[in-house]
Short mmCIF file of C-alpha atoms in Angstrom, two decimals:
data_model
loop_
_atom_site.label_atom_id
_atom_site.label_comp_id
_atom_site.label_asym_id
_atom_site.label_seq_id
_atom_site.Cartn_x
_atom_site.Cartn_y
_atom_site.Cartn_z
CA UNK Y 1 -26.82 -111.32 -58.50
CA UNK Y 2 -28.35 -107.96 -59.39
CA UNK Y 3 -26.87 -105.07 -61.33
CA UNK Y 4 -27.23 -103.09 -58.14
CA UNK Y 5 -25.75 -105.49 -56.26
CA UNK Y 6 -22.76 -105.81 -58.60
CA UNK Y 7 -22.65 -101.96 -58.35
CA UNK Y 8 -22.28 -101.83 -54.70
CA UNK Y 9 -19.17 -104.08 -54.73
CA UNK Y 10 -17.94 -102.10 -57.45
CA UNK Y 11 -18.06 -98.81 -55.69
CA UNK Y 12 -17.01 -100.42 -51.86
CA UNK Y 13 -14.14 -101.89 -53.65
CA UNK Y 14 -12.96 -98.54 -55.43
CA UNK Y 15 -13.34 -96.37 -51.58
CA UNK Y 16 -10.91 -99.09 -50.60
CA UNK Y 17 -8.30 -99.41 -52.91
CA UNK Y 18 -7.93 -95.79 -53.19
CA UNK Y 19 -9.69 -95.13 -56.76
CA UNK Y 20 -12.55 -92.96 -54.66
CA UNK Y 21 -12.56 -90.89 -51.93
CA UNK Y 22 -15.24 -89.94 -49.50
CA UNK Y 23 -13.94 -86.70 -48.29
CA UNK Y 24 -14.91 -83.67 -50.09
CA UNK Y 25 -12.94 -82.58 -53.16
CA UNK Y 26 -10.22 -79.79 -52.27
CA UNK Y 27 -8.84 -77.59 -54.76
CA UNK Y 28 -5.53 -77.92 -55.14
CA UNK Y 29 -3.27 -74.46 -54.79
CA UNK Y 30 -1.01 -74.07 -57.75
CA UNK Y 31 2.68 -74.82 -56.22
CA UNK Y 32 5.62 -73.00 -57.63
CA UNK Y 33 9.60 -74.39 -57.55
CA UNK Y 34 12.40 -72.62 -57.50
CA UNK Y 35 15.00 -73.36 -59.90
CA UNK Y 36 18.43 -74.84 -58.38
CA UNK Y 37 19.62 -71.33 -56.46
CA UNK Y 38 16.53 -69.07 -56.19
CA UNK Y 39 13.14 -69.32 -53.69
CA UNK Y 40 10.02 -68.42 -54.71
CA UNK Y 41 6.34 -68.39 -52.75
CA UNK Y 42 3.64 -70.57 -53.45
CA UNK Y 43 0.20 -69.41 -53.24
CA UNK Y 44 -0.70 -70.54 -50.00
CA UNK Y 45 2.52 -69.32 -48.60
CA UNK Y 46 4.81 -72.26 -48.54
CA UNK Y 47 8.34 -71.11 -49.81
CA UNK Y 48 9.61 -74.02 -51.90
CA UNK Y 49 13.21 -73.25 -53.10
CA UNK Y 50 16.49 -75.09 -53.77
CA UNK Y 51 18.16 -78.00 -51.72
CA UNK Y 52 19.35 -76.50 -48.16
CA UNK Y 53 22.72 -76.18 -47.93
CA UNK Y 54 24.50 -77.70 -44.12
CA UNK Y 55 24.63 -74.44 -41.85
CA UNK Y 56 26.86 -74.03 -38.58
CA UNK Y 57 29.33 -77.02 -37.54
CA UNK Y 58 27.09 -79.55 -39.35
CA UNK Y 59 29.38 -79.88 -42.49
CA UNK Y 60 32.86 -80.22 -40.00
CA UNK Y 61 31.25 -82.54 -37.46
CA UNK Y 62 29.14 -84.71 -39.16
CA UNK Y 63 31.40 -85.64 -42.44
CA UNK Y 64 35.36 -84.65 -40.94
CA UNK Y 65 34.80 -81.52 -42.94
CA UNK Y 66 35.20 -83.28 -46.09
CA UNK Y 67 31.79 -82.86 -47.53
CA UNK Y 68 32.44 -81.52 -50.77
CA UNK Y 69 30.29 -81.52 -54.51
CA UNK Y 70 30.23 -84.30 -56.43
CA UNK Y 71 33.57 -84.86 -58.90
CA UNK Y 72 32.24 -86.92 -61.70
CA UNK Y 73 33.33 -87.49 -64.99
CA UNK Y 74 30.43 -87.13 -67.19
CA UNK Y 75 30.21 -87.84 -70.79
CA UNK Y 76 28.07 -85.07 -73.34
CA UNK Y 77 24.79 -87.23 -73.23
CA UNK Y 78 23.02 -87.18 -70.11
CA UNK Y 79 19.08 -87.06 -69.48
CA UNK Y 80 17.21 -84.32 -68.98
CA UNK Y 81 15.26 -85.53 -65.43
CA UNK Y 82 12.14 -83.66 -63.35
CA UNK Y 83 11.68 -85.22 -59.42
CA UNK Y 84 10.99 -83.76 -55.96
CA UNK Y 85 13.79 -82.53 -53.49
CA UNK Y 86 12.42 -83.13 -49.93
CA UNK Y 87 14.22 -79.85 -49.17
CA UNK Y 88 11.32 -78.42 -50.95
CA UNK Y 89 8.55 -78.93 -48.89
CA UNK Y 90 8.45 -82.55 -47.55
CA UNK Y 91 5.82 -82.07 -45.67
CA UNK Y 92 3.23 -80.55 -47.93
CA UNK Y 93 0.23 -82.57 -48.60
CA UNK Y 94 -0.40 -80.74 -52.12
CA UNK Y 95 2.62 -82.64 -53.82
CA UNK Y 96 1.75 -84.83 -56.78
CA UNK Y 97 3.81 -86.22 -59.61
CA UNK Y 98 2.31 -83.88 -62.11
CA UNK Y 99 4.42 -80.98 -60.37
CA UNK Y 100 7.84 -81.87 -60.57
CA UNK Y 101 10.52 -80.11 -61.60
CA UNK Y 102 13.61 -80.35 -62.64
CA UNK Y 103 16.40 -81.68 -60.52
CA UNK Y 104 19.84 -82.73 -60.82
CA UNK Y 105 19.14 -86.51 -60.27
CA UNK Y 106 22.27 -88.51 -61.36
CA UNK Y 107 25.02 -85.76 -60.62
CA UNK Y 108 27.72 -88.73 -60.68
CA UNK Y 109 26.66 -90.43 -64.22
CA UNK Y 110 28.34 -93.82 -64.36
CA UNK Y 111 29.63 -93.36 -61.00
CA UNK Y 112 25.98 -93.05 -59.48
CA UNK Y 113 26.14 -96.89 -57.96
CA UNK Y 114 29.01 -96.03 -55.81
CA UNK Y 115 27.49 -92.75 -55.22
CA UNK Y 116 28.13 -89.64 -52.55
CA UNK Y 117 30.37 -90.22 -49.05
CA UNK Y 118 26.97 -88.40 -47.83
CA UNK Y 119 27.19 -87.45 -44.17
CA UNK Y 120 28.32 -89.23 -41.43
CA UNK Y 121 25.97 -91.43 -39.30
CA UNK Y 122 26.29 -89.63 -36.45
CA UNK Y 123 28.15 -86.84 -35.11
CA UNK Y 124 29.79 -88.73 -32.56
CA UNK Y 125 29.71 -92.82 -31.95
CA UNK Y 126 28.75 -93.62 -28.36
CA UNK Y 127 29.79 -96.94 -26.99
CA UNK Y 128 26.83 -99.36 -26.09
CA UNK Y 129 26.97 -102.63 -24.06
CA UNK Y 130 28.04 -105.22 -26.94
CA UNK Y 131 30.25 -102.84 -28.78
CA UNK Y 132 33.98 -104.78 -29.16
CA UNK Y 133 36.39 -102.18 -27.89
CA UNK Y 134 40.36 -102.46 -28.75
CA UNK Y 135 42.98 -100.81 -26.33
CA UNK Y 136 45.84 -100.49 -27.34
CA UNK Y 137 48.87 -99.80 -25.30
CA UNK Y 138 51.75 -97.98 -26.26
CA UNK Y 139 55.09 -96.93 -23.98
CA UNK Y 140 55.28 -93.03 -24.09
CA UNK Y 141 58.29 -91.12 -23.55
CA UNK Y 142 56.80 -87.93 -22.26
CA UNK Y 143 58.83 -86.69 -19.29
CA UNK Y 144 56.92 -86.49 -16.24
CA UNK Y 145 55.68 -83.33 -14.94
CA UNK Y 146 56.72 -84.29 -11.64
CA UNK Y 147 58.89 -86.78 -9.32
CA UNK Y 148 58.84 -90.31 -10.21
CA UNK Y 149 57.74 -92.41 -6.75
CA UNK Y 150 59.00 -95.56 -5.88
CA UNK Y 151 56.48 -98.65 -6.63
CA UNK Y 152 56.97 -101.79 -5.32
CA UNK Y 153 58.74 -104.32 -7.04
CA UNK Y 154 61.98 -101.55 -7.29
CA UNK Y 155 65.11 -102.31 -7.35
CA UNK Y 156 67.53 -99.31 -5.30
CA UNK Y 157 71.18 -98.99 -4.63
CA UNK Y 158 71.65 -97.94 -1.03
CA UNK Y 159 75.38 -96.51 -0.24
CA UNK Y 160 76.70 -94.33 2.46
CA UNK Y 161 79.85 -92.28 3.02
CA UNK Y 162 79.93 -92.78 6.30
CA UNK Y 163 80.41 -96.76 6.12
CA UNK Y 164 80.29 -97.98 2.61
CA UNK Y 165 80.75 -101.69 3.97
CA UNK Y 166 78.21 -101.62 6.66
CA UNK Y 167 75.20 -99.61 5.03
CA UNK Y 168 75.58 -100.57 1.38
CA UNK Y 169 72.50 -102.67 0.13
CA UNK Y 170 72.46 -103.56 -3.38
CA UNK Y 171 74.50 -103.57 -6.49
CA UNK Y 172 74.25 -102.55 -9.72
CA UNK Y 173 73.57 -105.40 -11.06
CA UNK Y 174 70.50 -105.93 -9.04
CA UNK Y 175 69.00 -103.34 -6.26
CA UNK Y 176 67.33 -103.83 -3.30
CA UNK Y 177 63.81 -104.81 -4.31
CA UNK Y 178 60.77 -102.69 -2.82
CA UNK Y 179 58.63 -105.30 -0.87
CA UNK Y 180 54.67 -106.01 -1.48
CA UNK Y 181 53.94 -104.25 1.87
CA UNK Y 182 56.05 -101.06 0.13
CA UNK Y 183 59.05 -102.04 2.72
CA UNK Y 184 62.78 -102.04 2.33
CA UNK Y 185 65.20 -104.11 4.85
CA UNK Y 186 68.46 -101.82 5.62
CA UNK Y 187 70.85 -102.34 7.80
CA UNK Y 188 70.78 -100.81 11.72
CA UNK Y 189 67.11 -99.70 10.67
CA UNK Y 190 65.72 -102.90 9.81
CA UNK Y 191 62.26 -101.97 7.57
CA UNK Y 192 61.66 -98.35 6.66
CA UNK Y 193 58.88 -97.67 4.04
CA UNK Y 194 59.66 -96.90 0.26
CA UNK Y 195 56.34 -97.14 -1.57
CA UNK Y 196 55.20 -94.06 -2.99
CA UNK Y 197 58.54 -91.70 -2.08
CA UNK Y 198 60.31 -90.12 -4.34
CA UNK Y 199 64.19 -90.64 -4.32
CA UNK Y 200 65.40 -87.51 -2.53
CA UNK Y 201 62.36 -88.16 -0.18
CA UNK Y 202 63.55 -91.81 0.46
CA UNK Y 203 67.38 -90.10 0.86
CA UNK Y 204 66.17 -87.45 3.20
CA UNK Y 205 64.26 -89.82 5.39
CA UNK Y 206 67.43 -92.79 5.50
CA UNK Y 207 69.57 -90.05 6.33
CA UNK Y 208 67.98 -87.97 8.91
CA UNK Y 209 67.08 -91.66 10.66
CA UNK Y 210 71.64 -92.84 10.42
CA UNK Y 211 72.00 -89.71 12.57
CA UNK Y 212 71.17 -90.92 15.11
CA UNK Y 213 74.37 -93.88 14.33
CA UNK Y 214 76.58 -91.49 12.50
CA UNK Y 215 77.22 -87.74 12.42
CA UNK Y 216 77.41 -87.50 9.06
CA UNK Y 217 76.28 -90.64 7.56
CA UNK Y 218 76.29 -89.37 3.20
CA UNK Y 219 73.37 -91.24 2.31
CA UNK Y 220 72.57 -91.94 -1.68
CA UNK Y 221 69.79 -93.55 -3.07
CA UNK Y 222 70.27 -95.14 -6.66
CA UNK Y 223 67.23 -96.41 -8.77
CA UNK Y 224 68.54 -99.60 -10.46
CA UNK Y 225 65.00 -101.09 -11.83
CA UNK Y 226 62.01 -98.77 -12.28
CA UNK Y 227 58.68 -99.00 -13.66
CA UNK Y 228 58.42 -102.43 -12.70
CA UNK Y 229 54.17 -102.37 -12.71
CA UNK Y 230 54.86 -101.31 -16.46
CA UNK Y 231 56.68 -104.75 -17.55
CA UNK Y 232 53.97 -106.54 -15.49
CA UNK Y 233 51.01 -104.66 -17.38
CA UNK Y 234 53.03 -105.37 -20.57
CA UNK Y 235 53.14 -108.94 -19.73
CA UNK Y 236 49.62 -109.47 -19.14
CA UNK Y 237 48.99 -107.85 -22.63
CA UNK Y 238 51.05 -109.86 -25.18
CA UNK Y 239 54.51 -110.00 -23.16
CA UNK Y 240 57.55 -107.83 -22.64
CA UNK Y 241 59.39 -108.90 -25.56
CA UNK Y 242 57.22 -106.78 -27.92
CA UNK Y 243 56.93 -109.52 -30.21
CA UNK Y 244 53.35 -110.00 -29.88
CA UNK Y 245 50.45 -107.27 -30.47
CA UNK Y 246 50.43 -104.96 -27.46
CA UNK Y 247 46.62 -104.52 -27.53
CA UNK Y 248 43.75 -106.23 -26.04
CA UNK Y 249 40.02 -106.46 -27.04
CA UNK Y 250 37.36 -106.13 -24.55
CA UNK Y 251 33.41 -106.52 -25.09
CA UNK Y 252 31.25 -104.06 -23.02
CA UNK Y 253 29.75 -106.09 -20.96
CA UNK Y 254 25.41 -105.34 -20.02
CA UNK Y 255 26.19 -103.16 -16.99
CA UNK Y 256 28.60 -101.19 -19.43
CA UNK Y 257 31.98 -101.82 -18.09
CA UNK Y 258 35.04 -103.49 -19.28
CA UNK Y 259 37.87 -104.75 -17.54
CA UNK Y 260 41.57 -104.25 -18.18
CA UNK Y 261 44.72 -105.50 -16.31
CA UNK Y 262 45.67 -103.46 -13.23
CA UNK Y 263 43.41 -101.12 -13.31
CA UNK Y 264 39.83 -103.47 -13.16
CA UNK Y 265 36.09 -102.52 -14.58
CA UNK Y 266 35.99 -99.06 -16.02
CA UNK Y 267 32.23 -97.76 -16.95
CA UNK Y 268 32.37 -96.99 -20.63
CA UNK Y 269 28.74 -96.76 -21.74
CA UNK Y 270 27.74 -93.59 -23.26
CA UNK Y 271 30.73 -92.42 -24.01
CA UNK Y 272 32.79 -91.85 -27.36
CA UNK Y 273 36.39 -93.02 -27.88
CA UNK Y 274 38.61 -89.86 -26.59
CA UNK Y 275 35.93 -89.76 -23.45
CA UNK Y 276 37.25 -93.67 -22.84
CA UNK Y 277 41.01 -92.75 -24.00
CA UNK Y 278 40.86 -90.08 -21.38
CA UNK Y 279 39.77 -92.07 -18.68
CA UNK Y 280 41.88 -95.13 -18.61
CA UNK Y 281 44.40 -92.97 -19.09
CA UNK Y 282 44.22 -91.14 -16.08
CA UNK Y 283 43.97 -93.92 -13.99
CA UNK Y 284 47.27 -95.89 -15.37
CA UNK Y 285 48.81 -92.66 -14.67
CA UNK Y 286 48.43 -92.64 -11.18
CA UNK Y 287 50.03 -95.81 -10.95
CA UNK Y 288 52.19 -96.40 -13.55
CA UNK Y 289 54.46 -93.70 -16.03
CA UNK Y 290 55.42 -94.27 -19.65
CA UNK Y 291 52.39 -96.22 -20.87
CA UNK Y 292 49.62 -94.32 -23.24
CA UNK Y 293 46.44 -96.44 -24.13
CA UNK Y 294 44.71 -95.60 -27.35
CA UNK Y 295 40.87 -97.02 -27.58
CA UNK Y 296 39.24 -98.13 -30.30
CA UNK Y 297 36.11 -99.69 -31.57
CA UNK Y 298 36.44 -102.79 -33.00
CA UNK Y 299 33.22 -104.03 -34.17
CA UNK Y 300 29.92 -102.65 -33.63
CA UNK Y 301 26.89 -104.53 -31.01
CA UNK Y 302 24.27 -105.72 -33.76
CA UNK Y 303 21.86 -103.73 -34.34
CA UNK Y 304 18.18 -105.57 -34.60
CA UNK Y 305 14.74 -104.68 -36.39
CA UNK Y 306 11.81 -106.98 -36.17
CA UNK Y 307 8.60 -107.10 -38.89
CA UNK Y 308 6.01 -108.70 -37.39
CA UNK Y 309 1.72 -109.14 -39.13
CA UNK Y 310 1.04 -109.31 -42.89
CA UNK Y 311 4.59 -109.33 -44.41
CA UNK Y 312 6.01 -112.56 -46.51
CA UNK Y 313 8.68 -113.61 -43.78
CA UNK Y 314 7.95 -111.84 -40.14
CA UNK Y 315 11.35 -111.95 -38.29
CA UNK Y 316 14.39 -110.14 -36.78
CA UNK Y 317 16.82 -108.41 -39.10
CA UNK Y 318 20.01 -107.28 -38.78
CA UNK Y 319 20.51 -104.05 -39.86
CA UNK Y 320 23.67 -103.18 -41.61
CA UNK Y 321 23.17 -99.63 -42.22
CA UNK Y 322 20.94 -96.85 -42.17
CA UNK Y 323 17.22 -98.35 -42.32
CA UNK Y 324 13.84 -96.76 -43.47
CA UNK Y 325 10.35 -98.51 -42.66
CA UNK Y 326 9.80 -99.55 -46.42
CA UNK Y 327 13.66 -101.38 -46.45
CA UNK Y 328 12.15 -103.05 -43.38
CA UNK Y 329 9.14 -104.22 -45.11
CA UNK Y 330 11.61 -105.24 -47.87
CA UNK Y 331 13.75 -107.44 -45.18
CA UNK Y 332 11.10 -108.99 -44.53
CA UNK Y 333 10.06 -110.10 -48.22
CA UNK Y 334 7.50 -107.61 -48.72
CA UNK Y 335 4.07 -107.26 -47.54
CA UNK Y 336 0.62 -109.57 -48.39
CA UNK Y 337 -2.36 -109.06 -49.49
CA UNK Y 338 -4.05 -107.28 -47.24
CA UNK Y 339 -2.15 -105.51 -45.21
CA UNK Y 340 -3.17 -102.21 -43.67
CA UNK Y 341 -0.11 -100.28 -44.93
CA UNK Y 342 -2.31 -97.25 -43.92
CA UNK Y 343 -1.63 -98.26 -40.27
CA UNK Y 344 1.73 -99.77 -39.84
CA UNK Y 345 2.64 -99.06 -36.26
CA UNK Y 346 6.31 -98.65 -35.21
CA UNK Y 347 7.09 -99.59 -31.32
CA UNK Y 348 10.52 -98.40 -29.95
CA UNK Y 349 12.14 -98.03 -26.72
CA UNK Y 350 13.91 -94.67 -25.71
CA UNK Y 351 16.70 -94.59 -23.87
CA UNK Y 352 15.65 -94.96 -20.79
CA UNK Y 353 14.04 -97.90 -21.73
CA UNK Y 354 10.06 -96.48 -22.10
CA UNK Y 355 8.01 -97.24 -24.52
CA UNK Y 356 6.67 -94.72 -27.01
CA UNK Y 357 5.36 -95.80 -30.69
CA UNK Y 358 3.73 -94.55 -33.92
CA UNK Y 359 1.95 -95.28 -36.51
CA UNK Y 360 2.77 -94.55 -40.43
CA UNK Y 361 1.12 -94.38 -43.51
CA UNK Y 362 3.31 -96.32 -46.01
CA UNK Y 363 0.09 -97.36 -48.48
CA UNK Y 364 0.81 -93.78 -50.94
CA UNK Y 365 4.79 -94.88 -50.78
CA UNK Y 366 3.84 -98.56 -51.93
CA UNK Y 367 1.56 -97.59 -54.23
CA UNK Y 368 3.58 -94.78 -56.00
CA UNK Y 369 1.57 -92.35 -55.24
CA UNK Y 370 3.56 -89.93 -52.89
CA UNK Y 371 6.67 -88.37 -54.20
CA UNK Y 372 7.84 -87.48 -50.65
CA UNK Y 373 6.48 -89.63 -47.62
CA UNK Y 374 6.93 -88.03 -44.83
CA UNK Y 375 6.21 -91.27 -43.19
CA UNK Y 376 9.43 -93.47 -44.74
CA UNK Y 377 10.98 -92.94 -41.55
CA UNK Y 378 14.44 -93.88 -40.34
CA UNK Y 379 14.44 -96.90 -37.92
CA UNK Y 380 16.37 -97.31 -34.55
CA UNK Y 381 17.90 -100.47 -33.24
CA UNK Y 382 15.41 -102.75 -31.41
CA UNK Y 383 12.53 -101.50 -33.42
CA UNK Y 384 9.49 -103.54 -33.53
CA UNK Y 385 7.58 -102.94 -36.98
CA UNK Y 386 3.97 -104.36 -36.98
CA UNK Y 387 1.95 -104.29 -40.54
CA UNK Y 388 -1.71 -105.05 -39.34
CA UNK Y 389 -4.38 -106.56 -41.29
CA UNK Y 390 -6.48 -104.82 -43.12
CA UNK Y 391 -10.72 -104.56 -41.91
CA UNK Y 392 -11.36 -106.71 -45.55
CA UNK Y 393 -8.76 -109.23 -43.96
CA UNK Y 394 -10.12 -109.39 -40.52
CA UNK Y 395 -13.53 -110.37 -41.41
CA UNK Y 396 -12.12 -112.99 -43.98
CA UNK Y 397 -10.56 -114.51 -40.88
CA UNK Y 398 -13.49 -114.07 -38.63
CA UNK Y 399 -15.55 -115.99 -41.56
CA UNK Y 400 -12.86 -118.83 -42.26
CA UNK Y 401 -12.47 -119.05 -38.12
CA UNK Y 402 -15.76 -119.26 -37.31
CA UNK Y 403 -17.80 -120.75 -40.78
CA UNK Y 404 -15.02 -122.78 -42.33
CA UNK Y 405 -12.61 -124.02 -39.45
CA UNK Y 406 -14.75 -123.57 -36.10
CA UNK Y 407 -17.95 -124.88 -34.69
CA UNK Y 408 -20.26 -124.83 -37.89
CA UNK Y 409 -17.68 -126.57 -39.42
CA UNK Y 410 -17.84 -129.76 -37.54
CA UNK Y 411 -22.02 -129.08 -37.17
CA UNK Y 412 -23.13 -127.74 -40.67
CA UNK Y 413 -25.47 -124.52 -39.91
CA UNK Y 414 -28.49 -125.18 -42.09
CA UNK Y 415 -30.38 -122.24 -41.00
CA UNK Y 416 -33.10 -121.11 -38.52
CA UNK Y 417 -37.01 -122.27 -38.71
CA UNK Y 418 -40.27 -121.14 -36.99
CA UNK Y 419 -41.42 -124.39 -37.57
CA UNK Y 420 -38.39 -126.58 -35.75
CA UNK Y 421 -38.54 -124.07 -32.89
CA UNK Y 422 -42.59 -124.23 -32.63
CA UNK Y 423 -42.19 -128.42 -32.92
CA UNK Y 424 -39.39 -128.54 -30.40
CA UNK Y 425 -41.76 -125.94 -27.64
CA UNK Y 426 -44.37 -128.95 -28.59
CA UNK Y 427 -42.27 -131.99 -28.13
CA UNK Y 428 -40.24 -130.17 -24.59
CA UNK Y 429 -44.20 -129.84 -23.13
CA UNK Y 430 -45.40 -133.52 -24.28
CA UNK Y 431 -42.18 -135.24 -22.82
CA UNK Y 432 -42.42 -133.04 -19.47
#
């Protein structure tokens, strides 16, 4: 092989692997940082200044309002360290290592592997189909804002004035019991409809109906047994005797409902935890008084990220917590040789289910060479990473496809001659 020869595989293999570069030189602006509390202007205008503080409700909402400095307890000796902020100009392309600056880096000292609460995930948690939910139910003894109404399954004393002997239905010891159909049997009057009165309306109606058998016939209406739907909703959680836990877990199920006792599928998708609260509570309470349901989330849906192309172990990952491109990468033991990191394409799916997608540069991360890339990303459940190979790769597996593995490996190709093709013309005319 030649010296030029060796030259050219030299200089191909330097463009490639990032030691040359065939765009044209630019010269690189001289960057100022601000020191910790001050801004300053660069020279092509970019204000680079200290870490931005939270503005508006960010600090309350997205960390309880506890977001507060670090508290460490720091000994006399700690290093002196330089680094990058991404509050100071993440996305500016004339960032290189030679320019940092210095930066409070290990604010906690020893207590750096625990680390900052940082900010909340989210603002607000809304539940997704998967998502374990936990109601639990609780008796409340707010007083009603208004009448109670008589559900069936009741028990009422029913006495008169008039004649105690006669019209009386019930004791005190157990009341006449409301009917399924919302009925009660008294005497004379046979059925008369209870379901959904309130007492004085129930006394009213009995009495303005025994005029018509007495002048004055002194009704009174007694609740003996109230609240019965109560006791049944209690027994279908964990029983009336309050021994057991009076909650029950739920999973949301793929059209984003859940069912509880009495009251059947509520839609809960989308919404956060007081939303839900809110909701099956106003429902029991236009059946049933005395009962408050608190929801709760239980245990997250799992959340999913598959690696697929030139990584060590392609697969789907659970992901535990926040997750960045490069931890993906890392899930999925790292990349190989090569892989087009220039060109690592993220698919996702929005919310209402579309597809949108794009593509990162994660080659000056890997490498070391970018002290803030922009394109380490945060992923979101169901993400589908793909790490392409890399044009040197692809034509190593077009040559091992075609040369090594496909047809010229089962027919050896030994070359083309003038000769074999002029001798074959000859031998085709002779035979025909």
């Amino acid at each position: 092989m030649s010296f030029k020869n060796v030259a050219q595989i030299v200089l191909w293999g330097l463009i490639c692997f990032g030691g040359l570069s065939t765009q044209p030189a630019v010269a690189q602006a001289q960057v100022q940082y601000a020191q910790p509390g001050y801004e300053v202007a660069s020279s092509n205008g970019t204000v680079l200044g200290a870490p931005r503080a939270l503005t508006g409700p960010s600090a309350a909402a997205c960390n309880c309002g506890n977001l507060t400095p670090p508290a460490a307890c720091l000994g006399s000796c700690q290093p002196c360290m330089k680094g990058f902020d991404c509050a100071n100009g993440q996305c500016n392309p004339k960032l290189k290592w030679k320019n940092m600056y210095p930066i409070d880096f290990g604010p906690y000292g020893q207590g750096e592997y625990a680390g900052p609460s940082r900010l909340s995930h989210m603002r607000e948690y809304r539940v997704r189909v998967g998502d374990t939910l936990q109601f639990t139910y609780v008796l409340s003894r707010d007083m009603m804002r208004s009448s109670y109404r008589i559900g069936i399954g009741d028990q009422l004393l029913i006495e008169s004035l008039a004649d105690e002997e006669v019209l009386t239905r019930g004791t005190f010891e157990r009341g006449l019991e409301v009917q399924p159909d919302g009925t009660i049997s008294v005497r004379i009057l046979g059925s008369i409809h209870a379901a959904g009165l309130t007492i004085d309306q129930l006394r009213d109606q009995l009495e303005e109906k025994y005029k018509k058998y007495y002048n004055e016939p002194g009704i009174d209406v007694t609740p003996i047994k109230t609240n019965i739907l109560l006791e049944d909703i209690r027994n279908a959680i964990g029983g009336a005797s309050g021994l057991n836990e009076q909650a029950i877990a739920r999973i949301v199920t793929p059209d984003g409902r859940v069912a509880l006792p009495k009251i059947g599928p509520v839609c809960v998708q989308g919404l956060t935890l007081a939303e839900i609260k809110k909701e099956v509570n106003l429902r029991y309470r236009s059946m049933v008084v005395g009962l408050e349901v608190e929801a709760g989330l239980q245990q997250q849906a799992t959340h999913f990220v598959s690696v697929l192309g030139e990584v060590n172990q392609p697969g789907r990952f659970e992901m535990q917590g926040p997750t960045t491109a490069l931890t993906a990468i890392a899930l999925a033991q790292g990349h190989l040789v090569g892989a087009n990191l220039r060109q690592v394409v993220v698919f996702r799916r929005a919310e209402d289910w579309r597809l949108i997608s794009t593509v990162l540069d994660l080659r000056g991360a890997i490498l070391g060479k970018s002290p803030l890339p922009a394109d380490e990303i945060w992923l979101r459940d169901g993400d589908v990473v793909v790490v392409p190979s890399s044009p040197i790769r692809l034509f190593d597996n077009f040559v091992r496809q075609v040369f090594t593995e496909g047809i010229y490996g089962i027919v050896p190709f030994s070359g083309f001659s003038v000769v074999d093709a002029v001798n074959g013309f000859a031998l085709e005319n002779v035979v025909n």
